[in-house]
mmCIF file of N, CA and C in Angstrom:
data_model
loop_
_atom_site.group_PDB
_atom_site.id
_atom_site.type_symbol
_atom_site.label_atom_id
_atom_site.label_comp_id
_atom_site.label_asym_id
_atom_site.label_seq_id
_atom_site.Cartn_x
_atom_site.Cartn_y
_atom_site.Cartn_z
ATOM 1 N N GLN Z 1 0.691 20.335 -1.548
ATOM 2 C CA GLN Z 1 0.071 19.120 -1.994
ATOM 3 C C GLN Z 1 1.685 18.187 -2.362
ATOM 4 N N VAL Z 2 1.327 17.085 -2.286
ATOM 5 C CA VAL Z 2 3.128 16.133 -2.157
ATOM 6 C C VAL Z 2 2.752 15.506 -3.498
ATOM 7 N N GLN Z 3 3.841 15.246 -4.028
ATOM 8 C CA GLN Z 3 3.518 14.508 -5.547
ATOM 9 C C GLN Z 3 4.519 13.384 -5.126
ATOM 10 N N LEU Z 4 3.711 12.424 -5.431
ATOM 11 C CA LEU Z 4 4.114 10.957 -4.964
ATOM 12 C C LEU Z 4 4.915 10.413 -6.317
ATOM 13 N N VAL Z 5 5.963 9.314 -6.258
ATOM 14 C CA VAL Z 5 6.361 9.153 -8.095
ATOM 15 C C VAL Z 5 7.007 7.562 -7.478
ATOM 16 N N GLU Z 6 6.031 6.357 -8.127
ATOM 17 C CA GLU Z 6 7.281 4.669 -7.437
ATOM 18 C C GLU Z 6 7.129 4.415 -9.091
ATOM 19 N N SER Z 7 8.404 3.750 -8.180
ATOM 20 C CA SER Z 7 9.099 3.214 -9.180
ATOM 21 C C SER Z 7 9.502 1.340 -8.443
ATOM 22 N N GLY Z 8 10.665 0.706 -9.725
ATOM 23 C CA GLY Z 8 10.583 -0.518 -9.293
ATOM 24 C C GLY Z 8 10.514 -1.149 -9.744
ATOM 25 N N GLY Z 9 8.786 -0.984 -10.037
ATOM 26 C CA GLY Z 9 7.898 -2.648 -10.045
ATOM 27 C C GLY Z 9 8.846 -3.112 -11.268
ATOM 28 N N GLY Z 10 8.319 -4.702 -11.911
ATOM 29 C CA GLY Z 10 8.442 -5.304 -12.845
ATOM 30 C C GLY Z 10 7.935 -6.634 -13.249
ATOM 31 N N LEU Z 11 8.171 -7.502 -13.634
ATOM 32 C CA LEU Z 11 8.213 -8.973 -14.098
ATOM 33 C C LEU Z 11 8.959 -9.861 -13.455
ATOM 34 N N VAL Z 12 9.475 -10.230 -12.396
ATOM 35 C CA VAL Z 12 10.036 -11.385 -11.665
ATOM 36 C C VAL Z 12 9.053 -12.787 -11.715
ATOM 37 N N GLN Z 13 10.328 -13.821 -11.183
ATOM 38 C CA GLN Z 13 10.125 -14.793 -10.815
ATOM 39 C C GLN Z 13 9.574 -15.437 -8.935
ATOM 40 N N ALA Z 14 8.627 -16.089 -9.084
ATOM 41 C CA ALA Z 14 8.666 -16.379 -7.721
ATOM 42 C C ALA Z 14 9.662 -16.524 -6.605
ATOM 43 N N GLY Z 15 10.036 -16.947 -6.104
ATOM 44 C CA GLY Z 15 10.963 -16.437 -4.942
ATOM 45 C C GLY Z 15 12.681 -15.162 -5.149
ATOM 46 N N ASP Z 16 11.681 -14.481 -5.980
ATOM 47 C CA ASP Z 16 13.111 -13.273 -6.567
ATOM 48 C C ASP Z 16 12.493 -12.527 -5.464
ATOM 49 N N PRO Z 17 13.837 -11.339 -5.093
ATOM 50 C CA PRO Z 17 13.590 -9.956 -4.181
ATOM 51 C C PRO Z 17 13.531 -8.776 -5.764
ATOM 52 N N LEU Z 18 12.417 -7.810 -4.950
ATOM 53 C CA LEU Z 18 12.185 -7.430 -5.553
ATOM 54 C C LEU Z 18 12.455 -5.675 -4.750
ATOM 55 N N ARG Z 19 12.990 -4.389 -5.344
ATOM 56 C CA ARG Z 19 12.737 -3.639 -4.562
ATOM 57 C C ARG Z 19 11.931 -2.112 -5.014
ATOM 58 N N LEU Z 20 11.026 -1.781 -4.200
ATOM 59 C CA LEU Z 20 9.965 -0.516 -4.663
ATOM 60 C C LEU Z 20 11.087 0.916 -4.055
ATOM 61 N N SER Z 21 10.732 1.493 -4.606
ATOM 62 C CA SER Z 21 10.970 3.506 -4.779
ATOM 63 C C SER Z 21 9.645 4.098 -4.432
ATOM 64 N N CYS Z 22 9.950 5.008 -3.434
ATOM 65 C CA CYS Z 22 8.524 6.172 -3.560
ATOM 66 C C CYS Z 22 8.938 7.684 -3.952
ATOM 67 N N THR Z 23 9.277 7.788 -4.351
ATOM 68 C CA THR Z 23 9.830 9.206 -4.322
ATOM 69 C C THR Z 23 8.987 10.847 -4.175
ATOM 70 N N ALA Z 24 9.367 11.615 -3.217
ATOM 71 C CA ALA Z 24 8.436 12.531 -3.288
ATOM 72 C C ALA Z 24 8.895 13.844 -3.312
ATOM 73 N N TYR Z 25 7.398 14.740 -4.187
ATOM 74 C CA TYR Z 25 8.088 16.178 -4.524
ATOM 75 C C TYR Z 25 7.454 17.221 -4.229
ATOM 76 N N ARG Z 26 7.541 18.484 -4.415
ATOM 77 C CA ARG Z 26 6.992 19.920 -3.904
ATOM 78 C C ARG Z 26 6.723 19.557 -2.525
ATOM 79 N N ARG Z 27 7.718 18.688 -1.541
ATOM 80 C CA ARG Z 27 7.232 18.964 0.176
ATOM 81 C C ARG Z 27 8.737 18.072 0.786
ATOM 82 N N THR Z 28 8.925 18.151 1.455
ATOM 83 C CA THR Z 28 9.684 17.216 2.178
ATOM 84 C C THR Z 28 8.799 16.125 3.158
ATOM 85 N N ILE Z 29 9.224 14.934 3.082
ATOM 86 C CA ILE Z 29 8.200 14.357 3.718
ATOM 87 C C ILE Z 29 8.505 13.304 4.945
ATOM 88 N N GLU Z 30 9.356 14.260 5.804
ATOM 89 C CA GLU Z 30 10.814 14.110 6.905
ATOM 90 C C GLU Z 30 9.470 14.218 7.964
ATOM 91 N N ASN Z 31 8.055 14.095 8.329
ATOM 92 C CA ASN Z 31 7.083 14.722 8.706
ATOM 93 C C ASN Z 31 5.549 14.459 8.404
ATOM 94 N N TYR Z 32 5.511 13.376 7.206
ATOM 95 C CA TYR Z 32 4.469 12.900 7.028
ATOM 96 C C TYR Z 32 4.754 10.900 7.646
ATOM 97 N N ALA Z 33 3.855 10.313 7.775
ATOM 98 C CA ALA Z 33 3.278 8.916 7.844
ATOM 99 C C ALA Z 33 3.656 8.682 6.809
ATOM 100 N N MET Z 34 3.943 7.171 6.280
ATOM 101 C CA MET Z 34 4.390 6.713 4.875
ATOM 102 C C MET Z 34 3.642 5.494 4.058
ATOM 103 N N ALA Z 35 3.300 4.470 3.617
ATOM 104 C CA ALA Z 35 2.716 3.393 3.384
ATOM 105 C C ALA Z 35 2.887 2.771 2.089
ATOM 106 N N TRP Z 36 2.485 1.629 2.047
ATOM 107 C CA TRP Z 36 1.887 1.007 0.623
ATOM 108 C C TRP Z 36 0.893 0.383 1.375
ATOM 109 N N PHE Z 37 0.276 -0.049 -0.278
ATOM 110 C CA PHE Z 37 -1.056 -0.536 -0.401
ATOM 111 C C PHE Z 37 -0.649 -1.284 -1.904
ATOM 112 N N ARG Z 38 -1.358 -2.104 -1.549
ATOM 113 C CA ARG Z 38 -1.241 -2.787 -3.039
ATOM 114 C C ARG Z 38 -2.736 -3.084 -3.270
ATOM 115 N N GLN Z 39 -3.211 -3.820 -5.409
ATOM 116 C CA GLN Z 39 -4.168 -3.216 -5.823
ATOM 117 C C GLN Z 39 -3.974 -4.728 -7.116
ATOM 118 N N GLY Z 40 -4.919 -6.031 -6.664
ATOM 119 C CA GLY Z 40 -3.898 -7.147 -7.419
ATOM 120 C C GLY Z 40 -5.810 -6.774 -8.384
ATOM 121 N N PRO Z 41 -5.678 -7.972 -9.412
ATOM 122 C CA PRO Z 41 -6.292 -8.279 -10.232
ATOM 123 C C PRO Z 41 -7.506 -8.404 -10.113
ATOM 124 N N GLY Z 42 -8.793 -7.530 -9.571
ATOM 125 C CA GLY Z 42 -10.114 -8.233 -9.349
ATOM 126 C C GLY Z 42 -10.772 -8.144 -8.205
ATOM 127 N N LYS Z 43 -9.416 -7.602 -7.423
ATOM 128 C CA LYS Z 43 -9.513 -7.170 -5.807
ATOM 129 C C LYS Z 43 -9.481 -6.186 -5.123
ATOM 130 N N GLU Z 44 -9.874 -5.660 -4.807
ATOM 131 C CA GLU Z 44 -9.348 -4.155 -3.459
ATOM 132 C C GLU Z 44 -8.340 -3.963 -3.135
ATOM 133 N N ARG Z 45 -7.957 -2.873 -3.087
ATOM 134 C CA ARG Z 45 -6.711 -2.380 -2.443
ATOM 135 C C ARG Z 45 -6.604 -2.509 -1.064
ATOM 136 N N GLU Z 46 -5.143 -3.103 -0.848
ATOM 137 C CA GLU Z 46 -4.943 -3.706 0.726
ATOM 138 C C GLU Z 46 -3.515 -3.011 0.977
ATOM 139 N N PHE Z 47 -3.706 -2.883 2.490
ATOM 140 C CA PHE Z 47 -2.985 -2.459 3.234
ATOM 141 C C PHE Z 47 -1.442 -3.152 2.746
ATOM 142 N N VAL Z 48 -0.080 -2.771 2.851
ATOM 143 C CA VAL Z 48 0.744 -3.708 2.275
ATOM 144 C C VAL Z 48 1.896 -3.470 4.650
ATOM 145 N N ALA Z 49 2.221 -1.986 3.705
ATOM 146 C CA ALA Z 49 2.784 -2.161 5.048
ATOM 147 C C ALA Z 49 2.724 -0.052 5.065
ATOM 148 N N THR Z 50 3.589 0.072 6.661
ATOM 149 C CA THR Z 50 3.908 2.139 6.975
ATOM 150 C C THR Z 50 4.844 1.853 7.551
ATOM 151 N N ILE Z 51 5.053 3.257 7.720
ATOM 152 C CA ILE Z 51 6.142 3.363 8.711
ATOM 153 C C ILE Z 51 5.840 4.629 9.111
ATOM 154 N N ASN Z 52 5.995 5.106 9.896
ATOM 155 C CA ASN Z 52 5.988 6.477 11.339
ATOM 156 C C ASN Z 52 7.315 7.455 10.157
ATOM 157 N N ASP Z 53 7.340 8.538 10.857
ATOM 158 C CA ASP Z 53 8.097 9.686 10.278
ATOM 159 C C ASP Z 53 9.318 9.632 10.661
ATOM 160 N N SER Z 54 9.615 9.047 11.657
ATOM 161 C CA SER Z 54 11.616 8.875 12.466
ATOM 162 C C SER Z 54 11.325 8.545 11.783
ATOM 163 N N GLY Z 55 10.891 6.546 11.249
ATOM 164 C CA GLY Z 55 11.673 5.760 10.706
ATOM 165 C C GLY Z 55 11.355 5.069 11.643
ATOM 166 N N LYS Z 56 10.837 4.910 12.906
ATOM 167 C CA LYS Z 56 11.462 3.729 13.654
ATOM 168 C C LYS Z 56 10.352 3.026 14.662
ATOM 169 N N THR Z 57 8.812 2.743 13.387
ATOM 170 C CA THR Z 57 7.707 2.531 13.843
ATOM 171 C C THR Z 57 7.517 2.070 12.690
ATOM 172 N N THR Z 58 7.283 0.026 12.497
ATOM 173 C CA THR Z 58 7.170 0.162 10.886
ATOM 174 C C THR Z 58 6.116 -1.022 11.880
ATOM 175 N N TYR Z 59 5.425 -1.533 10.707
ATOM 176 C CA TYR Z 59 3.705 -2.369 10.898
ATOM 177 C C TYR Z 59 3.429 -2.719 9.258
ATOM 178 N N TYR Z 60 3.011 -3.985 9.346
ATOM 179 C CA TYR Z 60 2.602 -5.276 8.225
ATOM 180 C C TYR Z 60 2.293 -5.632 8.655
ATOM 181 N N ALA Z 61 1.240 -5.958 6.977
ATOM 182 C CA ALA Z 61 -0.208 -6.905 6.933
ATOM 183 C C ALA Z 61 0.982 -7.907 7.103
ATOM 184 N N ASP Z 62 -0.067 -8.629 7.196
ATOM 185 C CA ASP Z 62 0.264 -10.489 7.746
ATOM 186 C C ASP Z 62 0.877 -11.231 6.683
ATOM 187 N N SER Z 63 0.365 -11.247 5.794
ATOM 188 C CA SER Z 63 0.861 -12.105 3.824
ATOM 189 C C SER Z 63 1.784 -11.530 4.168
ATOM 190 N N VAL Z 64 2.097 -10.412 4.219
ATOM 191 C CA VAL Z 64 4.494 -10.013 4.224
ATOM 192 C C VAL Z 64 4.976 -9.699 5.083
ATOM 193 N N LYS Z 65 4.601 -10.312 6.311
ATOM 194 C CA LYS Z 65 5.008 -10.033 7.171
ATOM 195 C C LYS Z 65 6.939 -10.902 7.207
ATOM 196 N N GLY Z 66 7.900 -10.664 7.500
ATOM 197 C CA GLY Z 66 9.292 -11.738 7.008
ATOM 198 C C GLY Z 66 9.623 -10.885 5.858
ATOM 199 N N ARG Z 67 8.542 -10.607 4.750
ATOM 200 C CA ARG Z 67 8.900 -11.373 3.824
ATOM 201 C C ARG Z 67 9.482 -9.217 2.870
ATOM 202 N N PHE Z 68 8.926 -9.209 4.022
ATOM 203 C CA PHE Z 68 8.927 -7.301 3.269
ATOM 204 C C PHE Z 68 9.284 -6.635 4.399
ATOM 205 N N THR Z 69 10.468 -4.757 3.569
ATOM 206 C CA THR Z 69 10.675 -4.552 4.438
ATOM 207 C C THR Z 69 10.328 -2.876 4.056
ATOM 208 N N ILE Z 70 10.203 -2.102 4.906
ATOM 209 C CA ILE Z 70 9.689 -1.116 4.478
ATOM 210 C C ILE Z 70 11.223 -0.177 5.599
ATOM 211 N N SER Z 71 11.046 0.833 4.553
ATOM 212 C CA SER Z 71 12.363 1.624 5.045
ATOM 213 C C SER Z 71 11.784 3.381 4.604
ATOM 214 N N ARG Z 72 12.754 4.385 5.321
ATOM 215 C CA ARG Z 72 12.891 5.584 4.423
ATOM 216 C C ARG Z 72 14.188 6.284 4.137
ATOM 217 N N ASP Z 73 14.115 7.154 3.720
ATOM 218 C CA ASP Z 73 15.321 8.216 4.085
ATOM 219 C C ASP Z 73 14.604 9.561 3.217
ATOM 220 N N ASN Z 74 14.693 10.274 4.540
ATOM 221 C CA ASN Z 74 14.052 11.404 4.661
ATOM 222 C C ASN Z 74 14.872 12.588 4.104
ATOM 223 N N ALA Z 75 16.311 12.263 4.042
ATOM 224 C CA ALA Z 75 17.357 12.956 3.653
ATOM 225 C C ALA Z 75 16.812 13.321 1.704
ATOM 226 N N ARG Z 76 16.450 11.977 1.148
ATOM 227 C CA ARG Z 76 16.390 11.790 -0.037
ATOM 228 C C ARG Z 76 14.891 11.590 -0.276
ATOM 229 N N ASN Z 77 13.764 11.981 0.680
ATOM 230 C CA ASN Z 77 12.789 12.094 0.282
ATOM 231 C C ASN Z 77 12.226 10.991 -0.625
ATOM 232 N N THR Z 78 12.992 10.151 0.318
ATOM 233 C CA THR Z 78 12.260 8.464 -0.124
ATOM 234 C C THR Z 78 12.313 7.634 0.205
ATOM 235 N N VAL Z 79 11.557 6.780 0.341
ATOM 236 C CA VAL Z 79 10.756 5.394 1.192
ATOM 237 C C VAL Z 79 11.302 4.530 -0.166
ATOM 238 N N HIS Z 80 11.512 3.056 0.759
ATOM 239 C CA HIS Z 80 11.726 1.939 0.182
ATOM 240 C C HIS Z 80 10.407 0.778 0.279
ATOM 241 N N LEU Z 81 10.307 0.021 -0.408
ATOM 242 C CA LEU Z 81 10.085 -1.442 0.352
ATOM 243 C C LEU Z 81 10.695 -2.323 -0.712
ATOM 244 N N GLN Z 82 11.420 -3.135 0.734
ATOM 245 C CA GLN Z 82 12.543 -3.830 0.467
ATOM 246 C C GLN Z 82 11.735 -5.565 -0.211
ATOM 247 N N MET Z 83 11.539 -6.229 -1.162
ATOM 248 C CA MET Z 83 10.101 -7.226 -1.360
ATOM 249 C C MET Z 83 11.338 -8.821 -1.380
ATOM 250 N N ASN Z 84 11.071 -9.747 -0.344
ATOM 251 C CA ASN Z 84 11.713 -10.525 -0.744
ATOM 252 C C ASN Z 84 10.939 -12.491 -0.717
ATOM 253 N N SER Z 85 11.354 -12.845 -1.586
ATOM 254 C CA SER Z 85 10.445 -14.624 -1.388
ATOM 255 C C SER Z 85 9.077 -13.808 -2.021
ATOM 256 N N LEU Z 86 8.950 -13.261 -3.493
ATOM 257 C CA LEU Z 86 8.428 -13.088 -3.439
ATOM 258 C C LEU Z 86 7.170 -14.339 -3.982
ATOM 259 N N LYS Z 87 6.091 -14.079 -4.174
ATOM 260 C CA LYS Z 87 4.673 -14.835 -4.903
ATOM 261 C C LYS Z 87 4.260 -14.429 -6.029
ATOM 262 N N PRO Z 88 3.513 -15.275 -6.454
ATOM 263 C CA PRO Z 88 2.290 -14.746 -7.562
ATOM 264 C C PRO Z 88 1.188 -14.084 -6.642
ATOM 265 N N GLU Z 89 1.158 -14.202 -5.575
ATOM 266 C CA GLU Z 89 -0.005 -13.369 -5.410
ATOM 267 C C GLU Z 89 0.885 -12.176 -4.988
ATOM 268 N N ASP Z 90 1.378 -12.084 -4.561
ATOM 269 C CA ASP Z 90 1.695 -10.680 -4.673
ATOM 270 C C ASP Z 90 2.056 -9.813 -6.184
ATOM 271 N N THR Z 91 1.528 -10.505 -6.362
ATOM 272 C CA THR Z 91 1.153 -10.355 -7.851
ATOM 273 C C THR Z 91 0.432 -8.910 -7.792
ATOM 274 N N ALA Z 92 0.297 -7.413 -7.914
ATOM 275 C CA ALA Z 92 -0.190 -6.182 -8.026
ATOM 276 C C ALA Z 92 -0.313 -5.007 -8.174
ATOM 277 N N LYS Z 93 -0.484 -3.444 -8.666
ATOM 278 C CA LYS Z 93 -0.293 -2.852 -8.767
ATOM 279 C C LYS Z 93 0.006 -2.695 -6.845
ATOM 280 N N TYR Z 94 1.765 -1.641 -7.040
ATOM 281 C CA TYR Z 94 2.111 -0.913 -5.271
ATOM 282 C C TYR Z 94 1.613 0.237 -5.930
ATOM 283 N N TYR Z 95 1.331 0.980 -4.630
ATOM 284 C CA TYR Z 95 0.904 2.452 -4.161
ATOM 285 C C TYR Z 95 1.691 2.883 -3.399
ATOM 286 N N CYS Z 96 2.027 4.331 -3.482
ATOM 287 C CA CYS Z 96 2.896 4.671 -1.978
ATOM 288 C C CYS Z 96 1.793 6.254 -1.543
ATOM 289 N N ALA Z 97 1.963 5.868 0.143
ATOM 290 C CA ALA Z 97 0.658 6.711 0.315
ATOM 291 C C ALA Z 97 1.016 7.381 1.203
ATOM 292 N N ALA Z 98 1.042 9.081 1.937
ATOM 293 C CA ALA Z 98 1.140 9.397 2.526
ATOM 294 C C ALA Z 98 0.703 10.194 3.458
ATOM 295 N N ARG Z 99 0.592 10.176 4.746
ATOM 296 C CA ARG Z 99 0.186 11.984 5.093
ATOM 297 C C ARG Z 99 0.572 12.419 6.217
ATOM 298 N N LEU Z 100 0.623 13.424 6.813
ATOM 299 C CA LEU Z 100 1.158 14.721 7.479
ATOM 300 C C LEU Z 100 0.633 13.712 9.199
ATOM 301 N N ASP Z 101 1.870 13.372 10.004
ATOM 302 C CA ASP Z 101 2.082 13.490 11.469
ATOM 303 C C ASP Z 101 2.885 13.409 11.677
ATOM 304 N N TYR Z 102 2.883 12.878 13.191
ATOM 305 C CA TYR Z 102 4.559 13.448 14.057
ATOM 306 C C TYR Z 102 4.235 11.815 15.083
ATOM 307 N N GLY Z 103 4.211 10.193 14.549
ATOM 308 C CA GLY Z 103 4.481 9.852 15.220
ATOM 309 C C GLY Z 103 3.837 8.541 15.588
ATOM 310 N N ASP Z 104 3.021 8.547 14.399
ATOM 311 C CA ASP Z 104 2.093 7.433 14.397
ATOM 312 C C ASP Z 104 2.274 6.797 12.977
ATOM 313 N N THR Z 105 1.880 5.440 13.192
ATOM 314 C CA THR Z 105 1.608 5.013 11.797
ATOM 315 C C THR Z 105 0.038 4.367 11.076
ATOM 316 N N TYR Z 106 -0.206 4.096 10.254
ATOM 317 C CA TYR Z 106 -1.765 4.014 10.028
ATOM 318 C C TYR Z 106 -2.173 2.693 8.829
ATOM 319 N N SER Z 107 -2.924 2.185 8.430
ATOM 320 C CA SER Z 107 -3.276 1.401 7.756
ATOM 321 C C SER Z 107 -4.454 0.952 7.204
ATOM 322 N N ARG Z 108 -5.247 2.392 7.082
ATOM 323 C CA ARG Z 108 -6.464 2.504 6.658
ATOM 324 C C ARG Z 108 -5.969 3.185 5.387
ATOM 325 N N ILE Z 109 -6.898 2.570 4.029
ATOM 326 C CA ILE Z 109 -6.659 3.658 2.711
ATOM 327 C C ILE Z 109 -7.500 4.971 2.659
ATOM 328 N N ASP Z 110 -8.384 5.053 4.064
ATOM 329 C CA ASP Z 110 -9.228 6.462 4.228
ATOM 330 C C ASP Z 110 -8.000 7.324 5.341
ATOM 331 N N GLU Z 111 -7.226 6.433 5.386
ATOM 332 C CA GLU Z 111 -6.624 7.585 6.675
ATOM 333 C C GLU Z 111 -5.402 8.081 5.919
ATOM 334 N N TYR Z 112 -5.008 8.119 5.061
ATOM 335 C CA TYR Z 112 -4.038 8.800 4.035
ATOM 336 C C TYR Z 112 -4.719 10.062 2.970
ATOM 337 N N VAL Z 113 -4.030 10.697 2.885
ATOM 338 C CA VAL Z 113 -4.402 11.649 2.481
ATOM 339 C C VAL Z 113 -3.503 12.157 0.292
ATOM 340 N N TYR Z 114 -2.503 11.652 0.358
ATOM 341 C CA TYR Z 114 -1.599 11.770 -0.760
ATOM 342 C C TYR Z 114 -1.012 10.137 -1.361
ATOM 343 N N TRP Z 115 -1.757 9.918 -2.763
ATOM 344 C CA TRP Z 115 -1.374 9.076 -3.445
ATOM 345 C C TRP Z 115 -0.636 9.253 -4.294
ATOM 346 N N GLY Z 116 0.552 7.796 -4.650
ATOM 347 C CA GLY Z 116 0.999 8.172 -5.700
ATOM 348 C C GLY Z 116 0.422 6.984 -7.180
ATOM 349 N N GLN Z 117 0.849 7.352 -7.779
ATOM 350 C CA GLN Z 117 0.107 6.702 -9.416
ATOM 351 C C GLN Z 117 0.270 4.753 -9.703
ATOM 352 N N GLY Z 118 1.291 4.806 -8.735
ATOM 353 C CA GLY Z 118 1.217 2.510 -8.927
ATOM 354 C C GLY Z 118 2.194 2.562 -9.554
ATOM 355 N N THR Z 119 2.906 1.178 -9.387
ATOM 356 C CA THR Z 119 3.852 1.116 -9.850
ATOM 357 C C THR Z 119 3.656 -1.060 -10.023
ATOM 358 N N GLN Z 120 3.367 -1.595 -11.516
ATOM 359 C CA GLN Z 120 3.334 -2.982 -11.589
ATOM 360 C C GLN Z 120 3.943 -3.936 -10.969
ATOM 361 N N VAL Z 121 3.813 -4.587 -9.988
ATOM 362 C CA VAL Z 121 4.874 -5.987 -9.810
ATOM 363 C C VAL Z 121 3.994 -7.456 -10.414
ATOM 364 N N THR Z 122 4.566 -7.998 -10.911
ATOM 365 C CA THR Z 122 3.964 -9.221 -11.300
ATOM 366 C C THR Z 122 4.712 -10.292 -11.402
ATOM 367 N N VAL Z 123 4.640 -11.899 -10.578
ATOM 368 C CA VAL Z 123 5.409 -12.496 -10.368
ATOM 369 C C VAL Z 123 4.510 -13.773 -11.144
ATOM 370 N N SER Z 124 5.517 -14.237 -11.588
ATOM 371 C CA SER Z 124 5.168 -15.793 -12.664
ATOM 372 C C SER Z 124 5.704 -16.497 -11.131
ATOM 373 N N SER Z 125 5.255 -17.822 -11.913
ATOM 374 C CA SER Z 125 5.183 -19.218 -10.711
ATOM 375 C C SER Z 125 6.184 -20.189 -11.308
#
């Protein structure tokens, strides 16, 4: 079992940056594909970004491409989501997800096995 704990959420103004972190416990995540999803008020959970086990391959939703960057530090068992130029429509609860895999990235909710509890990001206009 992998336990994922997100942190770094908060209330920011439009245009501000914010960095989310996801720390894994109980297992090393060096052989796991990792991702961030989000769920806004009244909306379904949606894909944001994913990174493969080595960190060499990333993939982003069109809505965040060029503004968000996903990265990982396998030595610290942590994945980050750097969010720049935040917009009010980025307001959501952000979730970290993991699946055991070697090399690939995944963007569908049903492709991930382990999930964190989420961290709230609120962007005011």
